[in-house]
Coordinates of C-alpha atoms in Angstrom, one line a residue:
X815 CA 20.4 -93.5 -54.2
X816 CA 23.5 -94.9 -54.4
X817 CA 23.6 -99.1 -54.7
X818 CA 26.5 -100.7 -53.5
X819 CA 28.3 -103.4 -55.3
X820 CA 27.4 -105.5 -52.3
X821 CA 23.2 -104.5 -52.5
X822 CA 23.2 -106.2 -56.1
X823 CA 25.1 -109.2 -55.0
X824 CA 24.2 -110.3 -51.6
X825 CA 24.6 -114.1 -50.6
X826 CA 21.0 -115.6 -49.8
X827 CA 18.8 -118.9 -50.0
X828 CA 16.6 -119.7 -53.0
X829 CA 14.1 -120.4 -54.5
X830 CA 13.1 -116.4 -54.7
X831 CA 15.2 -112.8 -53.6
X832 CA 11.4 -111.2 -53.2
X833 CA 9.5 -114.3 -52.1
X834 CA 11.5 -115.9 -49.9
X835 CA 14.9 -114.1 -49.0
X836 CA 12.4 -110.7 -48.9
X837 CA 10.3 -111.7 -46.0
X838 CA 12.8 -113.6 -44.4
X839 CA 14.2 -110.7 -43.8
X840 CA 11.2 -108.5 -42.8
X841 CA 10.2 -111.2 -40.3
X842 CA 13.8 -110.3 -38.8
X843 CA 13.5 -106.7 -38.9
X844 CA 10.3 -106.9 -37.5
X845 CA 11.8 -108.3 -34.4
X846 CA 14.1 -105.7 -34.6
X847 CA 11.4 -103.0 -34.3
X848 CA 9.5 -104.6 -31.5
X849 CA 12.9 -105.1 -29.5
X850 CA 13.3 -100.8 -30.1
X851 CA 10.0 -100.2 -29.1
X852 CA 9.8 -96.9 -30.7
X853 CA 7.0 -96.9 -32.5
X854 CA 4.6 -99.2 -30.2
X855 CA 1.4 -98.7 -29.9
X856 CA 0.5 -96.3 -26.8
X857 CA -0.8 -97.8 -23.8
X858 CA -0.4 -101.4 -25.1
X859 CA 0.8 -104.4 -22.8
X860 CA 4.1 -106.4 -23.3
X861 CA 4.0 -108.3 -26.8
X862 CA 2.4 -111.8 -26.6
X863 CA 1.5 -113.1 -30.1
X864 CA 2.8 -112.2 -33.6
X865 CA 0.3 -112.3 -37.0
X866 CA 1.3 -112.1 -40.6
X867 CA -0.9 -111.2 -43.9
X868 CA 0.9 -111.6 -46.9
X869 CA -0.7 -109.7 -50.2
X870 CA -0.8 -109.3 -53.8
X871 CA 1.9 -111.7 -55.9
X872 CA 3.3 -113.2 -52.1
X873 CA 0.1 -114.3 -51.5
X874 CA -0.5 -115.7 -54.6
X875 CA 2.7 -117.4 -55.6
X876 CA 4.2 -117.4 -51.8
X877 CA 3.2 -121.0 -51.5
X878 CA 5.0 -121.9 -54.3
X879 CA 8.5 -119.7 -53.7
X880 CA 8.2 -121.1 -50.2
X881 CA 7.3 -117.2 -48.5
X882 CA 5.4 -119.3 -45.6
X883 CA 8.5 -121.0 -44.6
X884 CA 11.3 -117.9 -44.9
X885 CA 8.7 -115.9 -42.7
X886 CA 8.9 -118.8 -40.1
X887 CA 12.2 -118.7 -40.5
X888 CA 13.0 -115.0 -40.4
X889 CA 10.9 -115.0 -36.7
X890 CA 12.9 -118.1 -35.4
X891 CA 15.8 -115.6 -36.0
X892 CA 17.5 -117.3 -39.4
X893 CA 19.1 -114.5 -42.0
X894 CA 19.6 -115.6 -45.7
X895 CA 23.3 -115.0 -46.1
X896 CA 24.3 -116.8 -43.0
X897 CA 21.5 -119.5 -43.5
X898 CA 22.0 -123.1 -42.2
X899 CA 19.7 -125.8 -44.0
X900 CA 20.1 -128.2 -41.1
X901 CA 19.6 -125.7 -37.6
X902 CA 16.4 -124.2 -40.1
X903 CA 15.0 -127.9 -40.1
X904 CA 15.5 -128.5 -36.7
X905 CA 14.0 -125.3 -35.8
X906 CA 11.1 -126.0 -38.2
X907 CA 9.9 -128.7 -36.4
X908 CA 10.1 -127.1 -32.9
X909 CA 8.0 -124.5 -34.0
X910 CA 5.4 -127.0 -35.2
X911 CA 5.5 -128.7 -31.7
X912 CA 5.4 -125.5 -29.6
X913 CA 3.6 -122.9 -31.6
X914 CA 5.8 -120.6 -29.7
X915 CA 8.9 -118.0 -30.7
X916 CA 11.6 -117.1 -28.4
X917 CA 13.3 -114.2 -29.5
X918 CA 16.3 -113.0 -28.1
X919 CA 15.9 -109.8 -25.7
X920 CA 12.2 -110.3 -26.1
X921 CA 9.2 -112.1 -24.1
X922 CA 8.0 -115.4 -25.3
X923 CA 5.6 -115.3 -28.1
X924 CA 2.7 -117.3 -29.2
X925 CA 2.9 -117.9 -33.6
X926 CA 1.2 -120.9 -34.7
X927 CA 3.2 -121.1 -37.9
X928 CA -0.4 -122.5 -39.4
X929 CA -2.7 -120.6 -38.1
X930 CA -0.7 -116.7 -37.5
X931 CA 0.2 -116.7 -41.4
X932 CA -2.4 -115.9 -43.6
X933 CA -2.6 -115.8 -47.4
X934 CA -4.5 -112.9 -47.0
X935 CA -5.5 -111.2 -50.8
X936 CA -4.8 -111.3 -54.2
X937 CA -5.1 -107.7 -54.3
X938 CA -2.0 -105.6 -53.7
X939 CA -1.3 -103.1 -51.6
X940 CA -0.9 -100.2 -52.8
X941 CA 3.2 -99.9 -52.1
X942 CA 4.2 -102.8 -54.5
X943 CA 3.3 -105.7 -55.9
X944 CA 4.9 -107.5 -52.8
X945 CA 3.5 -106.7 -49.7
X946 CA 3.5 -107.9 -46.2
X947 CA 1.7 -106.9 -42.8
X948 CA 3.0 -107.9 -39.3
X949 CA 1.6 -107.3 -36.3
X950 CA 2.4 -108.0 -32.4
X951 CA -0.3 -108.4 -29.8
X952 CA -0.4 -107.9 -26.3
X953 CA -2.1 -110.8 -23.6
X954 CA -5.4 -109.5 -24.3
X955 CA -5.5 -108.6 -27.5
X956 CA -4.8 -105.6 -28.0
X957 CA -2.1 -104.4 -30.7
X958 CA 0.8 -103.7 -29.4
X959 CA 2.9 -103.1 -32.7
X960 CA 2.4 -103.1 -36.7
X961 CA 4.3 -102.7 -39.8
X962 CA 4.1 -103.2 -43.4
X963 CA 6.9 -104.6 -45.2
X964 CA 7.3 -104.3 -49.4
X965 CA 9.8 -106.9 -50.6
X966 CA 10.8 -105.4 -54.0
X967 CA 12.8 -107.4 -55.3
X968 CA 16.4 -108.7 -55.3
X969 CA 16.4 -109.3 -51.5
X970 CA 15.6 -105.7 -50.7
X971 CA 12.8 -104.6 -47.9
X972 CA 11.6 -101.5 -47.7
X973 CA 8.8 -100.3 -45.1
X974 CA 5.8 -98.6 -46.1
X975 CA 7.6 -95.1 -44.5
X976 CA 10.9 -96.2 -46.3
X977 CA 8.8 -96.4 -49.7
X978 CA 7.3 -92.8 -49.3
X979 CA 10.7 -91.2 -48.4
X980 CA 12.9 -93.1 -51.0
X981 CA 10.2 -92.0 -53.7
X982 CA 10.6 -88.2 -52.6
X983 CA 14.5 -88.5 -52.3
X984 CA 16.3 -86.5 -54.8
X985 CA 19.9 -85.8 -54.0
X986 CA 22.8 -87.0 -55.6
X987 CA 24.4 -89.7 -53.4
X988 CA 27.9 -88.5 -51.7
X989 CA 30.2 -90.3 -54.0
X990 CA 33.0 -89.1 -56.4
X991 CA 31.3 -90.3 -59.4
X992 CA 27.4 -89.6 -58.6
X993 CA 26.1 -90.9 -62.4
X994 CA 22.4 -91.8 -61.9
X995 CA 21.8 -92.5 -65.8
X996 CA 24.1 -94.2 -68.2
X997 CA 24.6 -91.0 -70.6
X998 CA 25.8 -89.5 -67.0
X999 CA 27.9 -92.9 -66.7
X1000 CA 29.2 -92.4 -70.4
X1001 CA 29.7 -88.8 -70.0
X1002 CA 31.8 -88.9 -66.2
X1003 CA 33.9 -91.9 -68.0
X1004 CA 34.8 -89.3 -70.8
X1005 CA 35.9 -86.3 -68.1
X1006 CA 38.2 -88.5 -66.1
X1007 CA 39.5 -91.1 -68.5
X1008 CA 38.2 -94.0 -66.2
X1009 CA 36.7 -97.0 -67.1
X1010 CA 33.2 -98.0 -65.8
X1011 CA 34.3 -100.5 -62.6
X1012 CA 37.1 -98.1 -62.3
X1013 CA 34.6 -95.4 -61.3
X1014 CA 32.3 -97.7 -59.5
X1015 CA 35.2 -99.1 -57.4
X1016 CA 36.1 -95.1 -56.5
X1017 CA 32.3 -95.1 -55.4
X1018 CA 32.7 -98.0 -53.3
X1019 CA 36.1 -96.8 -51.3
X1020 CA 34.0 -93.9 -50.1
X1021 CA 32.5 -96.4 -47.4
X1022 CA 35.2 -99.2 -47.2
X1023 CA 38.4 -99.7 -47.6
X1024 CA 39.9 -101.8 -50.5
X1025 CA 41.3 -104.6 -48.2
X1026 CA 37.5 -105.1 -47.7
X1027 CA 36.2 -104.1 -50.9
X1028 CA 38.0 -106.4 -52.9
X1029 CA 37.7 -109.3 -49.9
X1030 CA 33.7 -109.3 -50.6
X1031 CA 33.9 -109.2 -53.8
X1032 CA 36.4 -112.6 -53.7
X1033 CA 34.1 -113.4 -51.3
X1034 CA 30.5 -112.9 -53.8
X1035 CA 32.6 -115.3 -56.5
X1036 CA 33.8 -117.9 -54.5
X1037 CA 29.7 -118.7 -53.7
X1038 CA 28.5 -118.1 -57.2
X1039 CA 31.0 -121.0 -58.2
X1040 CA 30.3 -122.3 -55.1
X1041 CA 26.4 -122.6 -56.5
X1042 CA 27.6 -123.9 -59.9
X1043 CA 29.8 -126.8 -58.4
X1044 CA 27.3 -128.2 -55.8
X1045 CA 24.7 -127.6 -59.1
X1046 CA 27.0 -129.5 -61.2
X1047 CA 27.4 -132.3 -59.3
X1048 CA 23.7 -133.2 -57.9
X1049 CA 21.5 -135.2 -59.5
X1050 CA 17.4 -136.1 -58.3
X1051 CA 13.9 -134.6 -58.5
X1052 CA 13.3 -131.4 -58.0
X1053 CA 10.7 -130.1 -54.9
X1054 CA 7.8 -128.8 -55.2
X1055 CA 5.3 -131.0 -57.3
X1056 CA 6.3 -130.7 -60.5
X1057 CA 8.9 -133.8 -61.0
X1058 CA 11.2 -131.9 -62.8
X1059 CA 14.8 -133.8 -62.7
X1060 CA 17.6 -132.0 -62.4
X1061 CA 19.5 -131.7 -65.3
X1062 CA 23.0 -129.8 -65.2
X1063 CA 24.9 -132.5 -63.7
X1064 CA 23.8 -134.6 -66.6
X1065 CA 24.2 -132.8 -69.7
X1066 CA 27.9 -131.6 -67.5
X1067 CA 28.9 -135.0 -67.7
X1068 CA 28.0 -135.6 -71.2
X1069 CA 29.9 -132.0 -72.5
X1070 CA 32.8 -133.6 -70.5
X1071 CA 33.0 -137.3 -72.5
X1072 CA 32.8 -135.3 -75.6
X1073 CA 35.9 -133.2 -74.9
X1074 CA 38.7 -133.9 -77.2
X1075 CA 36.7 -135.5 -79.9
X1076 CA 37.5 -134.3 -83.6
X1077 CA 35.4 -131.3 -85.0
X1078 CA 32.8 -130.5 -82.5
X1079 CA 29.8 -128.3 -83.8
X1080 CA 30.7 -124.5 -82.5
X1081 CA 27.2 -124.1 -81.0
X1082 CA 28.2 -126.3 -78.3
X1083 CA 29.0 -123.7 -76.2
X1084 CA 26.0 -122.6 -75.8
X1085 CA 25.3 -126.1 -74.2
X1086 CA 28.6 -125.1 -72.0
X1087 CA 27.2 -121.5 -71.0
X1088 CA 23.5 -123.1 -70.5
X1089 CA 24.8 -126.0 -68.1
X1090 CA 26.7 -123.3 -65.9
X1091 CA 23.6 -120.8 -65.6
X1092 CA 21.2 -123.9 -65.1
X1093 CA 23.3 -125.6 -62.4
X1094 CA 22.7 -122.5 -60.1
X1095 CA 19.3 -121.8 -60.5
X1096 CA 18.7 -126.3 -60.5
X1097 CA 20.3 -125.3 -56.6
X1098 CA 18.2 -122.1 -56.3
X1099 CA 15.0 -123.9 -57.0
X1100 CA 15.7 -126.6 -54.3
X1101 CA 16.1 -123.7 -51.9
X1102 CA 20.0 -123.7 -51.9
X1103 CA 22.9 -121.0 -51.4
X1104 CA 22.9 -118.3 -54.3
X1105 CA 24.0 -114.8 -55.0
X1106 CA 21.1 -111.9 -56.3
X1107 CA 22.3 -111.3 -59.6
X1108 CA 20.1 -109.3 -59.4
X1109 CA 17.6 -111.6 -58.2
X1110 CA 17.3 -115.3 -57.2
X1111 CA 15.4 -116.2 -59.7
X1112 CA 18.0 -114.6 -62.1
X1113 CA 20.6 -116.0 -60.5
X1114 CA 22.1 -118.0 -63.0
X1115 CA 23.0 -115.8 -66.0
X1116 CA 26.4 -113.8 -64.1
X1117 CA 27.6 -116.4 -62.7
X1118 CA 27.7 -118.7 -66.1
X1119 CA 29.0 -116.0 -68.0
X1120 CA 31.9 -115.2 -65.6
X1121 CA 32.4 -119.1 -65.4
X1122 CA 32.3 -119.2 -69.8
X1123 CA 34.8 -116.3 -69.7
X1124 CA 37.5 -118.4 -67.8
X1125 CA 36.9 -121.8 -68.5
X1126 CA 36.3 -121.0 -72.5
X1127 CA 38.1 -117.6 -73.4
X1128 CA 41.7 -117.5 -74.0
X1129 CA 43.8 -115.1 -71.7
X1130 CA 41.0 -114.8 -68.9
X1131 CA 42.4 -114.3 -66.0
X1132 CA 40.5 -114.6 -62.4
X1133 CA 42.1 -110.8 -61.4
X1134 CA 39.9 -109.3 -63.4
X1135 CA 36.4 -111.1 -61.5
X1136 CA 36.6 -107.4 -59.7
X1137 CA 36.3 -105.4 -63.2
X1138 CA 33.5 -108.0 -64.3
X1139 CA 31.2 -107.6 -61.0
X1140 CA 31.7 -104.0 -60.4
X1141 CA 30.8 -103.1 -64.3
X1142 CA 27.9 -105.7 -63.8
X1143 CA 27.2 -104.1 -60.6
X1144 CA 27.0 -100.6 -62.2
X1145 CA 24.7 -101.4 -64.9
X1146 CA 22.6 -103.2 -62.0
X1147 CA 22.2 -99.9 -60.1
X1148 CA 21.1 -97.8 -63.2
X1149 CA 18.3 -100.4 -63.8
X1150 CA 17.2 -100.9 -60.7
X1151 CA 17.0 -97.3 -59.3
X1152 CA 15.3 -96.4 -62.9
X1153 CA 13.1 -99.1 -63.5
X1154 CA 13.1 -102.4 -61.5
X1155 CA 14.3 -105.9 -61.2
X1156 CA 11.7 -107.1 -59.8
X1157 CA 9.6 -110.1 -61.8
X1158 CA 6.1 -108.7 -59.7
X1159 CA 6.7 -105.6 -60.7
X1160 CA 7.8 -105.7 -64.1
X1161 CA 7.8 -109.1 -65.5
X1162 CA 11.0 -111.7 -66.2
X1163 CA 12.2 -108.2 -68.6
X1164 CA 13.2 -106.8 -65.3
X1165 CA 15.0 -110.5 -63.6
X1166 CA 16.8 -112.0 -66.5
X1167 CA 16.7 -109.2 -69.0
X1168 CA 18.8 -107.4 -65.7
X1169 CA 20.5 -110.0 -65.1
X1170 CA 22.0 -110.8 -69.0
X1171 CA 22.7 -107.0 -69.5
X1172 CA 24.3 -107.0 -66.2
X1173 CA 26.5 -110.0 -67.4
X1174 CA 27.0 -108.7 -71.4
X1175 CA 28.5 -105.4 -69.7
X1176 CA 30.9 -107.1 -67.4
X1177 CA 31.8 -109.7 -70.0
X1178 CA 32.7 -106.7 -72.7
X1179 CA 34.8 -105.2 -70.1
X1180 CA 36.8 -107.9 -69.2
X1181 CA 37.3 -108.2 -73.1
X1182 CA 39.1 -105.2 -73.2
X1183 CA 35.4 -103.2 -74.0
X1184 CA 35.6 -99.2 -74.0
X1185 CA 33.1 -97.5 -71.9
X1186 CA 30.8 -96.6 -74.6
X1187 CA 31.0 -100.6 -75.3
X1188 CA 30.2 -101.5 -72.3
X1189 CA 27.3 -99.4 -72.1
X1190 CA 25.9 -101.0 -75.7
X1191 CA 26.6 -104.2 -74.6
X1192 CA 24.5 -104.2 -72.1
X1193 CA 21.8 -102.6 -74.1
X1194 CA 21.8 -105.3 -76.6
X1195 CA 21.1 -107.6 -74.3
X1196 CA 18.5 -105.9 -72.0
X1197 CA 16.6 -105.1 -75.3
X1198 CA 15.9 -108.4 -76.4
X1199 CA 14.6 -109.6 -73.4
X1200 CA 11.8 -106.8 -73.5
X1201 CA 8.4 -107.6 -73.0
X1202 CA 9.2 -110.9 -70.9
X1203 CA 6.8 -112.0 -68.8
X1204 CA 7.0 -113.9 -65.6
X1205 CA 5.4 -116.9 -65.7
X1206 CA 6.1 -119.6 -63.5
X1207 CA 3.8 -122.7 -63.3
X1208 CA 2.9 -123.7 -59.7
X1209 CA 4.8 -120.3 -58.7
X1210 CA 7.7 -122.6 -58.6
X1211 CA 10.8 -121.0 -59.5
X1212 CA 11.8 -123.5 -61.6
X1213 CA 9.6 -123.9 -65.6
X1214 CA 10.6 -121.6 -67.1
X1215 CA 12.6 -120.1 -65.0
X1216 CA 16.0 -122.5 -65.1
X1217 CA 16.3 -123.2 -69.0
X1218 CA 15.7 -119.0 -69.4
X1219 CA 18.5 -118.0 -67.5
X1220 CA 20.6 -120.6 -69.6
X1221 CA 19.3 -118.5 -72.6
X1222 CA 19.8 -115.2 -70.8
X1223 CA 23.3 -116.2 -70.7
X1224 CA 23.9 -117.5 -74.1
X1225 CA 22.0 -113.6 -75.0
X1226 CA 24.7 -111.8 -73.0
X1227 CA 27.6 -113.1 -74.3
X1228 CA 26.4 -112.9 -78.1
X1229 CA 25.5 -109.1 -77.2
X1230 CA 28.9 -108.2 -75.4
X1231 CA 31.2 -110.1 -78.8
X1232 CA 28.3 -107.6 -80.9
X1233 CA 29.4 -104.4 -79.3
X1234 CA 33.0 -105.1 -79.3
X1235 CA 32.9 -105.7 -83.2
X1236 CA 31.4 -101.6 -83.0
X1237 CA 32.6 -98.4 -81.4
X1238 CA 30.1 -97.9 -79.4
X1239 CA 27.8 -95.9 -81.9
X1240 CA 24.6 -97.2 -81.9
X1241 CA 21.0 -95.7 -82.5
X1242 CA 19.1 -97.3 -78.7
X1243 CA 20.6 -95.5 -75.6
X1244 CA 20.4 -98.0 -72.4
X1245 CA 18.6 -95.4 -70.7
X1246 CA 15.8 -95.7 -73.5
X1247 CA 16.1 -99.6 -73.1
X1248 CA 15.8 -99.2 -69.2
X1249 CA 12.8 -96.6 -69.8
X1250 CA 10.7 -98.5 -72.0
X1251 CA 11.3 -101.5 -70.0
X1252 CA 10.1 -99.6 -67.1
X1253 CA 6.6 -98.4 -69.5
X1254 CA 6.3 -101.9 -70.8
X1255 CA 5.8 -103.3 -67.2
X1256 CA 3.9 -100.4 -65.9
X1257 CA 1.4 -101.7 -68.9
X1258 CA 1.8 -104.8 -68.5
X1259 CA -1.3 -107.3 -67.3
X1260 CA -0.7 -108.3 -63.8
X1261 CA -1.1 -112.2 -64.8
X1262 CA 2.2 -111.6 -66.6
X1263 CA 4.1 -110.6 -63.4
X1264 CA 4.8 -113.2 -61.5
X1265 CA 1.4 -113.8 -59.8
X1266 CA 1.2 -117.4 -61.8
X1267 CA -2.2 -116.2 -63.3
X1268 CA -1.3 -115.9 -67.3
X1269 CA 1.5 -117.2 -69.8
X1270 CA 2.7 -120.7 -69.4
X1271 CA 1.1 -121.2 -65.5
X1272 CA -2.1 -121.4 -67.2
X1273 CA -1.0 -123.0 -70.0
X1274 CA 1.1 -126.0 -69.0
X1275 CA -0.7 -129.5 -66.8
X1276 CA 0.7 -128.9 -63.3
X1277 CA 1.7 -132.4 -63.4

């Protein structure tokens, strides 16, 4: 399956790509589906009344990543990468007041937004670790429509038939350079002397043109820095329960008074990278505009990097943004189709372990990295994040989630300056590193993926 530059970074609302952005969109498509009217049930009435079950790590952390309210939302008709904080409100409370949905080209229909949700089981079904049933009902009960929706992670929904027939697809996708591992990746750059976002951009062109190609990717920047600017500058508690302050704009401030002073300790860029990734994900957790990178909850790590590289490195230059989030982009695919990014499925390894190889590639392009630099880059950095669980206390997106993408940062940089001191020789393939990151969740105890049941959420006073 071939991932688009534009399916691993896709504009949405926080505080989670699988929890919230996820079945945001599913409540939409579901809409969709009942406006088609293909699959209907036979012989039932008009639609009346909509239900939703949520299962498995939604149900147990959905309070938490706010999956209640992006269903609401999805069903009042909202999208994540248009999303507008203050019509969502507004609609909010309408829908506690009426109890009622008014679709556009369908009928009225009843959803008390507290009663038609239900946290329904613990228990998975049997798709993915996020998974989500809807069903429509005509005037006398009788169902009219039903579909189950798996949100896998990084704002992608997939229906249970979608699932079966994406598992048995096998065909190279229709693109000039079809690599589906990285030794394929390696080996294609070798043949046609191109580097790795070279190749991916070719990829790209085969279903847009480059006046729109590089448009959105201009347009994926501008609201990553757009994320670390509004992170930057707010201050406050925040929501959820937890009282956690916000902290970026703070410690920003403080990295700014202590410009221009004599000998600063090197290490403070790490504080420098850390403030960057932190400010996004301080604005993911309080349900602000981010990009997947790969994931919300991952969100952080590209964007800081990308924001180090030109504030921090000498010669960056923003033409090259392209190069960084297409090679990021690239790496982003191989994990995903061959393991996951998704923290239900595979633990934090599979969010910010992505998410810092993603960023340690890109980086070590832009640096002037060779192909075969690239690719160790980003397996430095993926393998040192194996075995990370997902954690968070509450199911709040924020402890540890906002001080680890501040480390996954600092982790990709250190591993892209690694690999450019080599030639790209080095004993641990990425596709190993993706492979045993894929066996490592697989075995991994379901209270470690991101069902708040293990690790830390157990460990820490919710208060």
């Amino acid at each position: 399956m071939f991932l688009s530059v534009f399916d691993i970074f896709k504009v949405g609302v926080g505080p989670s790509s699988s929890h919230t952005m996820g079945p945001m969109i599913a409540a939409a498509r579901f809409l969709d589906a009942l406006r088609d009217g293909a699959d209907r049930v036979p012989g039932a009435g008009a639609p009346t009344r909509i239900r939703v079950q949520l299962h498995g790590s939604l149900s147990l952390t959905g309070r938490g990543h706010a999956t209640d309210r992006a269903v609401h939302l999805g069903l009042l008709g909202f999208r994540p990468d248009v999303f507008d904080a203050a019509a969502a409100a507004t609609a909010l409370e309408e829908l506690a007041e009426t109890r009622s949905l008014s679709p556009e080209g369908l009928p009225g229909l009843a959803y008390d937004p507290e009663q038609d949700l239900e946290f329904a089981s613990s228990t998975p079904l049997p798709g993915h670790a996020n998974g989500m049933v809807i069903e429509a009902f005509d005037a006398i009960g009788n169902l009219h429509l039903v579909e189950t929706y798996y949100s896998v992670g990084g704002g992608f929904v997939l229906t249970e038939r979608e699932l079966e027939r994406q598992a048995e697809a096998d065909t190279p996708p229709d693109v000039p350079y079809p690599f589906r591992t990285a030794a394929e990746m390696l080996s294609m750059a070798a043949e046609s002397d191109l580097s790795i976002a070279a190749m991916k951009r070719l990829n790209e062109l085969t279903a847009t043109d480059a006046k729109t190609l590089d448009g959105g990717l201009s347009h994926i920047w501008r609201m990553m820095e757009a994320s670390v600017e509004r992170g930057l500058a707010a201050d406050g508690i925040l929501p959820g329960g937890l009282n956690l302050p916000r902290r970026a704009g703070r410690i920003h401030r403080q990295l700014q008074a202590e410009r221009g002073l004599n000998l600063p300790a090197p290490h403070v860029v790490n504080d420098w990278l850390s403030v960057y990734a932190m400010a996004v994900n301080e604005e993911n957790a309080a349900g602000g505009q981010v990009v997947t990178a790969p994931t919300n909850g991952a969100a952080g790590v590209v964007p800081a990097t990308i924001r180090y590289w030109l504030d921090h490195v000498p010669g960056a230059h923003p033409a090259e943004i392209g190069t960084f989030l297409l090679t990021a982009a690239a790496v982003g695919g191989l994990i995903k189709s061959n393991a996951s990014i998704s923290g239900a499925e595979v633990g934090c390894q599979g969010e910010v372990g992505s998410a810092a190889a993603m960023a340690a590639a890109g980086l070590c392009a832009v640096l002037g990295g060779t192909p075969e630099q690239v690719e160790n880059a980003a397996e430095i950095a993926l393998e040192h994040h194996l075995g990370m669980t997902c954690d968070p206390i509450r199911g709040l997106v924020q402890a540890p989630c906002i001080e680890r993408n501040g480390l996954g940062a600092i982790k990709a940089v250190s591993a892209a300056s690694l690999s450019l001191r080599g030639d790209g020789r080095h004993l641990v393939s990425l596709d190993a590193c993706i492979e045993t990151m894929r066996q490592t969740g697989r075995d991994m105890s379901e209270k470690y993926k991101e069902t708040s049941q293990g690790g830390l959420a157990v460990n820490v006073p919710e208060c």
